[in-house]
XYZ file of C-alpha atoms in Angstrom:
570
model
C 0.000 0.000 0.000
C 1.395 2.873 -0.937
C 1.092 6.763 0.576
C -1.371 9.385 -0.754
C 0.123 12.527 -2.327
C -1.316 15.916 -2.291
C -0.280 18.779 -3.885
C -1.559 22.142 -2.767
C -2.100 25.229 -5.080
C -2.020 28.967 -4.569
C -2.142 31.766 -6.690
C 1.330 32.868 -8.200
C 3.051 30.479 -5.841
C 4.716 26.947 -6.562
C 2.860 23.469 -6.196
C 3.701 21.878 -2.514
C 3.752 18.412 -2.485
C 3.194 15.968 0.216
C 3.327 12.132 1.327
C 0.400 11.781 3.500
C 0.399 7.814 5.794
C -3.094 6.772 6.308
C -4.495 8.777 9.373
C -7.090 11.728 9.675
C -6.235 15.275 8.411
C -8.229 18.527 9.800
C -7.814 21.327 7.095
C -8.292 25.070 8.527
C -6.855 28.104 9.181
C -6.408 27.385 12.735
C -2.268 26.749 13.705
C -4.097 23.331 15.144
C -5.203 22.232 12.123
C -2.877 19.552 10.318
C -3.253 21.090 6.800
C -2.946 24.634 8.041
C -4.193 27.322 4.978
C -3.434 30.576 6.164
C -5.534 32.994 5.376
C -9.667 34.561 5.590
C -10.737 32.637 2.895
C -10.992 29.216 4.735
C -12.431 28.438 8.060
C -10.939 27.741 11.283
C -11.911 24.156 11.106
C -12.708 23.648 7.730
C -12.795 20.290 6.626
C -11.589 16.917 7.175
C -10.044 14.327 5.159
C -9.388 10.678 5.755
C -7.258 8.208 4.170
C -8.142 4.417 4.853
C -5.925 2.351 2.820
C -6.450 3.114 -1.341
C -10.230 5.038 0.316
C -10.392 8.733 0.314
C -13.062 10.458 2.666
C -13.717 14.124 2.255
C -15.997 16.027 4.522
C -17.063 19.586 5.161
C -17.367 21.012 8.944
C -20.676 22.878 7.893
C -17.815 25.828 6.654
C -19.553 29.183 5.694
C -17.141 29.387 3.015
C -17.889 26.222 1.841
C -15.767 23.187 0.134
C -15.687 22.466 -3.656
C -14.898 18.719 -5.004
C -14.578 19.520 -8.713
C -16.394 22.910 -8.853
C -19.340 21.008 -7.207
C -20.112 22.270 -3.315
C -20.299 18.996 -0.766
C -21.955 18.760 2.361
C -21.284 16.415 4.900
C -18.925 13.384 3.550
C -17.880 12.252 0.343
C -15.640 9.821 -1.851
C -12.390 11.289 -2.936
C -11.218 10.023 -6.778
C -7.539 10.334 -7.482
C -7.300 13.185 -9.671
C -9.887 15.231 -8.245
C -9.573 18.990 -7.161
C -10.750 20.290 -3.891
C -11.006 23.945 -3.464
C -11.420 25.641 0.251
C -11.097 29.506 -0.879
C -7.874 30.427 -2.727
C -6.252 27.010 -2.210
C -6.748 24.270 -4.679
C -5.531 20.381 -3.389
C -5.237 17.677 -5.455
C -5.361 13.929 -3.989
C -2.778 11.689 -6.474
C -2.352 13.527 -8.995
C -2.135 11.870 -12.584
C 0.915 13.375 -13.045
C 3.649 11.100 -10.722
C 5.989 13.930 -9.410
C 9.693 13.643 -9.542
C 11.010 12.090 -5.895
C 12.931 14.591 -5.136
C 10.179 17.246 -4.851
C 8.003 15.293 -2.451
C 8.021 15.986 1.277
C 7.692 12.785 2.919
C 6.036 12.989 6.082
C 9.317 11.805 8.156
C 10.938 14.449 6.613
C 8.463 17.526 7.394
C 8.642 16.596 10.987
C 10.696 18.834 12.985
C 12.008 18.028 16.602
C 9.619 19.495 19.671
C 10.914 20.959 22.876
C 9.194 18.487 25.763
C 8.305 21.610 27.332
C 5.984 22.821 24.839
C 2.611 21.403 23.161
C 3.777 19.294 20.029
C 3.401 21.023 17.321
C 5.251 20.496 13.935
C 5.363 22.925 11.044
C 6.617 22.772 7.889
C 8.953 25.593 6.654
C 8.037 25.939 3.097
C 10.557 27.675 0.216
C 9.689 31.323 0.110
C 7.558 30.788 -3.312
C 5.420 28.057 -1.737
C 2.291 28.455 0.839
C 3.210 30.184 4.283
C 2.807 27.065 6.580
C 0.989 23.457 6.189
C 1.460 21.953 9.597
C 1.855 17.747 10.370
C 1.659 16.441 14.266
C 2.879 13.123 13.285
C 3.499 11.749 16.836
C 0.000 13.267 18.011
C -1.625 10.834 14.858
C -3.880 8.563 16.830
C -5.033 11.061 19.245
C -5.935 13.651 16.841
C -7.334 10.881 14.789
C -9.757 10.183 17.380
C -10.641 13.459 18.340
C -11.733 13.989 14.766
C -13.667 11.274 14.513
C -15.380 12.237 18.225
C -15.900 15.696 16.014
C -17.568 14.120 13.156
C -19.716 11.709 15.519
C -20.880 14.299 17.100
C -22.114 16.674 14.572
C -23.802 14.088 13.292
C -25.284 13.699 16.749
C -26.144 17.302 16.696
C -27.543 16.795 13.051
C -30.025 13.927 14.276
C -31.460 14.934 17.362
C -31.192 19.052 19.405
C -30.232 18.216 22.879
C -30.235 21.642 24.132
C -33.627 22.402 22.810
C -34.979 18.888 24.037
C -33.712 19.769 26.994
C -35.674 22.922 27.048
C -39.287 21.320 26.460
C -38.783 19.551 29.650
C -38.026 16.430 28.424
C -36.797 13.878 31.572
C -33.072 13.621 31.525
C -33.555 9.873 31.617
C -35.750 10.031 28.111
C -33.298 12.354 27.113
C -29.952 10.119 27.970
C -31.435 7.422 26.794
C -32.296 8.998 22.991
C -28.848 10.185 22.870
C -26.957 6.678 24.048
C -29.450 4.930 21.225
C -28.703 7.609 18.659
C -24.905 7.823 19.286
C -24.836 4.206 19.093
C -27.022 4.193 15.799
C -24.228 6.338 14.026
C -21.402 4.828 14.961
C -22.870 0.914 13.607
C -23.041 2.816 10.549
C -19.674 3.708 10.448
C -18.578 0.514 12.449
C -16.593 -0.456 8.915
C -15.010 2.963 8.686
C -13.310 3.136 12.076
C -9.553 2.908 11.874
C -8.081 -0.689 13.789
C -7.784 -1.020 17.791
C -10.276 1.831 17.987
C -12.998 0.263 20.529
C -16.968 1.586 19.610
C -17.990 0.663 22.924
C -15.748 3.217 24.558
C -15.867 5.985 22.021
C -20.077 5.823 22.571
C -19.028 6.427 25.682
C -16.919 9.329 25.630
C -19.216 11.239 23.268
C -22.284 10.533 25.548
C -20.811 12.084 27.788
C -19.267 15.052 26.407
C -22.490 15.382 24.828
C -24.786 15.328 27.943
C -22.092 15.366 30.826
C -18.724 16.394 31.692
C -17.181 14.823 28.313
C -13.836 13.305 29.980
C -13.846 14.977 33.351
C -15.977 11.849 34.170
C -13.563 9.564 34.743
C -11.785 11.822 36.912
C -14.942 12.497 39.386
C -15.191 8.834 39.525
C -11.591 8.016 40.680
C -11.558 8.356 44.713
C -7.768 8.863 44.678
C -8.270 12.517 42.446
C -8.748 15.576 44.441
C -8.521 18.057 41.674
C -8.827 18.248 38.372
C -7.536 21.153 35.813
C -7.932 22.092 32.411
C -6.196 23.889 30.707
C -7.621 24.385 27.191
C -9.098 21.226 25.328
C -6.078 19.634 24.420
C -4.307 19.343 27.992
C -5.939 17.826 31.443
C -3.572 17.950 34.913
C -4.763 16.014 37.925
C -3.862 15.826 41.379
C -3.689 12.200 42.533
C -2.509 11.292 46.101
C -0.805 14.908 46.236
C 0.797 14.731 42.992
C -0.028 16.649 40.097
C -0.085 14.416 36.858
C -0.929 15.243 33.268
C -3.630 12.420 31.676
C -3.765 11.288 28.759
C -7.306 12.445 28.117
C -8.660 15.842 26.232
C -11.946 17.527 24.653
C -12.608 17.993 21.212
C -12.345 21.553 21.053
C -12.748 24.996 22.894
C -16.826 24.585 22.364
C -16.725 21.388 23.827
C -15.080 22.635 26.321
C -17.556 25.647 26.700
C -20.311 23.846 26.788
C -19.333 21.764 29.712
C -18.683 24.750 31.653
C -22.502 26.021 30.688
C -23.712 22.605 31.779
C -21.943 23.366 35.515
C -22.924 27.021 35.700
C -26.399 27.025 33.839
C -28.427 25.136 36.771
C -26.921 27.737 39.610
C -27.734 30.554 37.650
C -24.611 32.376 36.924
C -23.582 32.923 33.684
C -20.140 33.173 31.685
C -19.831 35.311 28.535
C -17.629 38.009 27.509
C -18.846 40.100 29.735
C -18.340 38.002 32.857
C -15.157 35.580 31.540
C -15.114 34.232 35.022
C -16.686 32.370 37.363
C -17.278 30.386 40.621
C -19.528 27.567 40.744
C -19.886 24.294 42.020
C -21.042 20.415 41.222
C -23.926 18.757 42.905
C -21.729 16.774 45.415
C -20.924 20.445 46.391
C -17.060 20.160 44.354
C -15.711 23.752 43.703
C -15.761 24.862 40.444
C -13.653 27.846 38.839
C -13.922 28.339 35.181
C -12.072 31.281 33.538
C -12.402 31.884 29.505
C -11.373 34.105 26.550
C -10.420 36.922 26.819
C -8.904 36.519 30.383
C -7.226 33.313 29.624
C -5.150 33.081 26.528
C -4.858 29.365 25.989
C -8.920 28.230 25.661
C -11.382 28.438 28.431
C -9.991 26.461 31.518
C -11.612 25.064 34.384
C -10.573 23.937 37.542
C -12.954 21.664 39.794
C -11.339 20.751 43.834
C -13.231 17.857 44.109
C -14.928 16.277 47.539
C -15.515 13.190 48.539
C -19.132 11.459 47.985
C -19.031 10.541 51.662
C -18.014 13.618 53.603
C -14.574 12.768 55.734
C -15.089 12.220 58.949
C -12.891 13.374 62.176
C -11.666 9.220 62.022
C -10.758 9.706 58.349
C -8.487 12.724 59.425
C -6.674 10.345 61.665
C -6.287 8.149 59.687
C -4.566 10.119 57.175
C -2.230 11.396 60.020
C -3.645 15.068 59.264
C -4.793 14.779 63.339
C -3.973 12.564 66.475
C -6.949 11.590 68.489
C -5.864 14.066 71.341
C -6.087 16.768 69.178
C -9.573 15.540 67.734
C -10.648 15.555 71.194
C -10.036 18.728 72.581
C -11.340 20.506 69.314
C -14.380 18.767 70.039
C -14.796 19.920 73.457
C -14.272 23.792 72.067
C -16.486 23.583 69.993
C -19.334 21.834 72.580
C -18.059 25.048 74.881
C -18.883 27.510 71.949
C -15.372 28.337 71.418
C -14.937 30.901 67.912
C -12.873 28.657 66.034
C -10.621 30.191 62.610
C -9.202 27.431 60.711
C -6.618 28.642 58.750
C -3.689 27.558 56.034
C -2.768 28.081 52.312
C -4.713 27.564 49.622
C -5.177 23.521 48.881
C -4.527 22.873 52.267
C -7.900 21.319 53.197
C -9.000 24.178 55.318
C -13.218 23.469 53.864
C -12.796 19.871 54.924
C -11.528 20.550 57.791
C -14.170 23.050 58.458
C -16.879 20.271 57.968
C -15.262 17.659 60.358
C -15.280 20.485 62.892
C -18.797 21.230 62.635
C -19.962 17.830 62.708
C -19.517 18.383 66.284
C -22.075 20.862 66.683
C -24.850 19.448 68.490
C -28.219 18.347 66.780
C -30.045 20.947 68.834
C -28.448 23.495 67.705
C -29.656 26.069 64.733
C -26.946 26.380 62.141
C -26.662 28.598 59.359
C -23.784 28.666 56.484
C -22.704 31.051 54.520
C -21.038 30.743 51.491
C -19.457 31.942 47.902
C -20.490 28.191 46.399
C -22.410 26.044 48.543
C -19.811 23.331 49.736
C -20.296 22.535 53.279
C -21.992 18.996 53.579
C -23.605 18.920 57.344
C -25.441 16.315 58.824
C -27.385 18.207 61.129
C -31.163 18.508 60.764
C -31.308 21.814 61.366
C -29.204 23.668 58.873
C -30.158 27.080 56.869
C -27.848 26.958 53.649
C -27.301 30.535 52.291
C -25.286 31.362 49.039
C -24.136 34.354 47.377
C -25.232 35.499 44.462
C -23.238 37.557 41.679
C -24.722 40.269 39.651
C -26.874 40.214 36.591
C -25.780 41.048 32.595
C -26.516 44.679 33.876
C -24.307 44.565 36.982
C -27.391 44.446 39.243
C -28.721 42.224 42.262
C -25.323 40.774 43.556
C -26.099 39.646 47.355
C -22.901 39.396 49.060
C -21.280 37.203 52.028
C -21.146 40.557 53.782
C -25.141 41.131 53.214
C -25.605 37.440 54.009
C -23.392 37.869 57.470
C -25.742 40.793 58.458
C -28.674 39.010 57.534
C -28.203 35.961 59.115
C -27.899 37.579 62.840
C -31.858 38.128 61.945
C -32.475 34.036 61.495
C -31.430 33.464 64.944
C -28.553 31.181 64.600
C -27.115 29.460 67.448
C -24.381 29.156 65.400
C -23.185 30.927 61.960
C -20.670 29.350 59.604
C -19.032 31.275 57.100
C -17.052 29.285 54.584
C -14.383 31.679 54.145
C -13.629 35.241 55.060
C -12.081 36.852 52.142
C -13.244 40.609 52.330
C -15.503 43.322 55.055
C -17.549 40.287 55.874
C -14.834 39.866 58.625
C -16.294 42.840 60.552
C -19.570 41.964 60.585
C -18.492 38.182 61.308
C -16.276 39.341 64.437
C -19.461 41.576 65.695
C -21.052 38.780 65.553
C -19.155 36.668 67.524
C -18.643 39.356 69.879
C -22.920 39.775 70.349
C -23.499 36.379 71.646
C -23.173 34.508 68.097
C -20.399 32.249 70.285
C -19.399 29.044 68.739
C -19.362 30.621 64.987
C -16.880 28.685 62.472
C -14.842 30.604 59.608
C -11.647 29.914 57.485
C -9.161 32.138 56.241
C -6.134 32.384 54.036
C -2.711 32.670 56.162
C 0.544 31.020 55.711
C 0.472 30.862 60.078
C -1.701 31.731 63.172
C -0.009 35.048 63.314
C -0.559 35.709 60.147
C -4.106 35.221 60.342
C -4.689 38.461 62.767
C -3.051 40.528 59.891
C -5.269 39.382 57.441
C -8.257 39.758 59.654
C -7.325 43.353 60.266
C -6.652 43.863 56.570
C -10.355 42.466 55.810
C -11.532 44.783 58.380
C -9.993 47.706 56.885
C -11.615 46.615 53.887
C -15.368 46.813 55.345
C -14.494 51.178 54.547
C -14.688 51.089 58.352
C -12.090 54.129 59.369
C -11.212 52.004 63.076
C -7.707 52.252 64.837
C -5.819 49.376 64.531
C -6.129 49.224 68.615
C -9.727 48.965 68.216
C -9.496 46.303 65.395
C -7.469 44.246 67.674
C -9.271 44.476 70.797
C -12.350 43.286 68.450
C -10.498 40.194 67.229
C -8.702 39.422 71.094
C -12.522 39.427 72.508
C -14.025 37.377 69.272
C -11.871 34.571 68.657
C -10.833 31.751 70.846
C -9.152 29.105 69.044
C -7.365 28.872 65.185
C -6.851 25.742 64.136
C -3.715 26.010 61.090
C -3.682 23.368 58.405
C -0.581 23.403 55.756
C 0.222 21.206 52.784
C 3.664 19.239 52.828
C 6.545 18.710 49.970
C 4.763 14.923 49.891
C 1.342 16.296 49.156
C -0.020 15.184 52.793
C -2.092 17.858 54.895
C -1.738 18.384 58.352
C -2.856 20.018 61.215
C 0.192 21.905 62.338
C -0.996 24.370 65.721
C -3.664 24.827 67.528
C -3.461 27.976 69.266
C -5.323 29.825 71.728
C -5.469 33.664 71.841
C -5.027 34.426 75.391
C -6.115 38.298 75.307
C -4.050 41.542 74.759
C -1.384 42.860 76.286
C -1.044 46.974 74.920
C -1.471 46.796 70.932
C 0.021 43.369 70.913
C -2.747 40.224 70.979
C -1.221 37.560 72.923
C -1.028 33.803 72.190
C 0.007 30.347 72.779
C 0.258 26.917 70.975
C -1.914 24.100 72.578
C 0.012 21.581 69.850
C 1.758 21.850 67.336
C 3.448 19.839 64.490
C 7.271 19.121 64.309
C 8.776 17.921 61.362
C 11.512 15.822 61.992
C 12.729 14.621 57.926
C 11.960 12.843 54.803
C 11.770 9.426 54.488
C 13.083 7.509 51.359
C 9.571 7.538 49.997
C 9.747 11.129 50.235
C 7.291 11.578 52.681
C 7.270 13.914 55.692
C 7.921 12.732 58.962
C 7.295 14.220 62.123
C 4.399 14.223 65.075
C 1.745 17.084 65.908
C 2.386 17.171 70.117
C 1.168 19.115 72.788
C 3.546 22.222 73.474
C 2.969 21.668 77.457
C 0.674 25.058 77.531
C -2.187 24.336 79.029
C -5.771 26.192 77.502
C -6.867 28.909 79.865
C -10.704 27.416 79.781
C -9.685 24.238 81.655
C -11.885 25.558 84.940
C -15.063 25.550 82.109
C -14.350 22.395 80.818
C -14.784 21.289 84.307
C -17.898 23.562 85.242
C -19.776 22.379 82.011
C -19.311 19.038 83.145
C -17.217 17.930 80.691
C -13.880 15.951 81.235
C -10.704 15.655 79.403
C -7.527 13.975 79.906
C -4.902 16.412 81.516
C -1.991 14.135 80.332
C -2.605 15.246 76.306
C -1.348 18.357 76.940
C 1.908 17.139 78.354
C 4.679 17.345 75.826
C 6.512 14.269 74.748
C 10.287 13.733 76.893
C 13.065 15.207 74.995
C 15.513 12.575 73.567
């Protein structure tokens, strides 16, 4: 079997001539295309055309400048005869010509391949004489997967031809009539093209893939499923990172395009009502399970809209899970507990990724049934168990910059629900004002996190946020606020080995002039690496005892005095 040549035309320029191997070829304008013809007179993605053996396939991706086999306009796919002209705008191609050209003015395809920095996204272009076409472009060593991805393309315009999900999905069709019509019509297309399908290529899987990009999360699917992935990140269609067991990894998996990858993101924002457009190219969302959801698009981000979903577990982790990962002892477990029975303000606290929102839901799960609880958040994310939980959720503005509600308005208006305790998920801004008056007006035992790199740090950024309410207070007055509103911060931080660990628990003790005074209950020591390359080291009491130990006692409560005792030095 022998290769296909083409030969390309342009006006007043010199023939190119290729050796194309069997394989799928996009033609476009776009620099991903692998026949790239520069230029407005052809389409981003204009066509397509597949060699199988001695059988030529031409088809035309619906261009709106259209695609001529032998002065003749096509639609959808067609036969390709050797011989025949295809015209896309000012470029002419011709598929074995009758005329055999002399070897040595055919580009073989191992010879138009040039070398790619690992760093960079593969990309191979040709570097044509200075009388021939600008640039025809050949990803030789990206052939199967760009093979596949075209025929996902085809597949699923043809899905789109057959049957409108969007506006089925409008008329209130159920989404279990609606799956169902799209698994038997996706598998319906691809029996008729069973024959076509290049070898090793599996049906059952492709249906699969295009279901779901079609009516879910396209490849992101696999991800949600897999226990051991805690985030997931895209970055543009062609290139998926994960973070597995701490470590980020790039997958092997990738969307079809930066529509497909569009319209997943309007299939996670749609239901919440928020929007993304060029107006708003960025937003904050979040899945069903509750997983966080940022998505950021043109013209903000430069490489394709990207999305980035921190994924939580089906089953919320428990305070036993926590241990179990060595991100808490037992002790330590224990004596948040009893804070938070004595309606202790707890802060937890730590970078970003450090597992500061899961933390925050093992802690509350410690609030008693009885108690009235309402949360407060940018996304909804927390995942009580209570019964008697108030969820509230901000909302952004409208296409005319109207109507946003935010945590700060929620703050205030949740001291009107009569909470016996409030939660807010995280204190980024003024709401830190209102959310220390409230602790300090007989909201006690009211849960927050915020952003710091230690406990310390966390009373700068609380008087930062302050300052940020427009509130013109002395910083004396700010700090006297925070001394009399919080009790306990709990600090989280995220090793070298991708563990996270609880690494103090402090108490603020009061205020001593303009300085606020505290002292570490525990806190973590890190004593080396293993050869695995994970972190040792122990979280252990610093030998300071809390200064609430006479309430433990008067609110009948007992704990053991020995897990505040540090460990003997060696």
């Amino acid at each position: 079997m022998t290769n296909t040549i083409l030969e390309i035309h342009r006006p007043n320029r010199k023939a190119a001539i290729f050796e194309l191997e069997p394989g799928i070829y996009s033609i476009g304008s776009d620099d991903d295309c692998k026949i790239c013809l520069p230029g407005d007179s052809v389409d981003f993605r204009h066509a397509i055309l597949t060699i199988q053996g001695n059988t030529i396939w031409l088809e035309d991706l619906s261009s709106e400048k259209g695609t001529l086999l032998d002065g003749t306009v096509i639609t959808g796919r067609c036969l390709v005869n050797n011989g025949q002209k295809i015209d896309l705008g000012i470029y002419s191609l011709i598929v074995n010509p009758s005329i055999t050209p002399m070897p040595g003015n055919v580009q073989p395809a191992a010879a138009i391949a040039a070398p790619v920095p690992q760093q960079k996204p593969p990309q191979h272009h040709i570097a044509p004489p200075s009388d021939a076409p600008p640039v025809y472009e050949h990803k030789l060593d990206e052939n199967a997967l760009d093979q596949k991805r075209s025929i996902k393309q085809q597949i699923h315009k043809e899905l789109v031809a057959r049957m409108n999900i969007k506006r089925m999905s409008l008329s209130g069709i159920k989404d279990h009539d609606l799956a169902e019509k799209a698994k038997n019509t996706i598998d319906g297309i691809i029996h008729d093209v069973r024959d076509k399908l290049p070898h090793g290529l599996d049906a059952t899987e492709l249906a699969k893939e295009i279901f779901d990009e079609a009516l879910r999360l396209g490849p992101l699917e696999t991800f949600l499923a897999d226990e051991d992935i805690t985030e997931i990140m895209v970055n543009g269609p062609n290139q998926i990172y994960v973070e597995k067991n701490g470590k980020l990894i790039l997958s092997d998996q990738s969307f079809m395009d930066d529509a497909s990858v569009m319209a997943i993101i309007e299939r996670i924002v749609s239901p919440l009502g928020r929007r993304i457009d060029e107006s708003q190219p960025y937003v904050d969302a979040r899945l069903t399970d509750g997983s966080r959801v940022n998505a950021i698009i043109h013209p903000l981000s430069l490489i394709g809209p990207c999305l980035t979903i921190r994924k939580f577990s089906k089953t919320p982790f428990t305070d036993q899970d926590l241990i179990r990962f060595a991100t808490i002892t037992p002790e330590v477990a224990e004596f948040i507990r009893i804070c938070v029975i004595l309606r202790k303000n707890i802060i937890v606290s730590g970078g970003t990724g450090s597992g500061k929102t899961t933390l925050l839901n093992v802690i509350s799960s410690y609030i008693p049934q009885q108690d009235r609880i309402v949360t407060i958040e940018d996304a909804a994310e927390l995942q009580l168990k209570q019964e008697h939980v108030v969820s509230l959720e901000a909302r952004p503005p409208n296409i005319e910059g109207k109507g946003a509600v935010t945590i700060r308005d929620l703050v205030r208006n949740s001291l009107r629900m009569r909470p016996d305790r409030v939660i807010v998920g995280e204190c980024r801004g003024g709401e830190a004002l209102d959310m220390l008056q409230a602790m300090n007006t007989g909201h006690d035992g009211s849960l927050t996190t915020v952003h710091a790199n230690a406990p310390r740090d966390v009373i700068s950024r609380l008087e930062t946020m302050v300052l940020m309410s427009g509130m013109e207070l002395p910083v004396r007055a700010i700090r006297e606020q925070i001394a009399s509103a919080i009790d306990i911060i709990v600090h989280e931080s995220r090793f070298s080995d991708g563990s996270r660990k609880v690494t103090n628990v402090t108490e603020i003790v009061g205020q001593e002039g303009e300085q606020i005074t505290m002292q570490d209950i525990f806190a973590f020591k890190q004593t080396g690496v293993d050869e695995n390359g994970k972190v040792t080291g122990a979280l252990h009491a610093t030998g300071s005892m809390p200064t609430f130990m006479e309430e433990i006692s008067a609110r009948g409560l007992s704990i053991d005095h020995k897990i505040f005792t540090p460990p003997p030095r060696l």
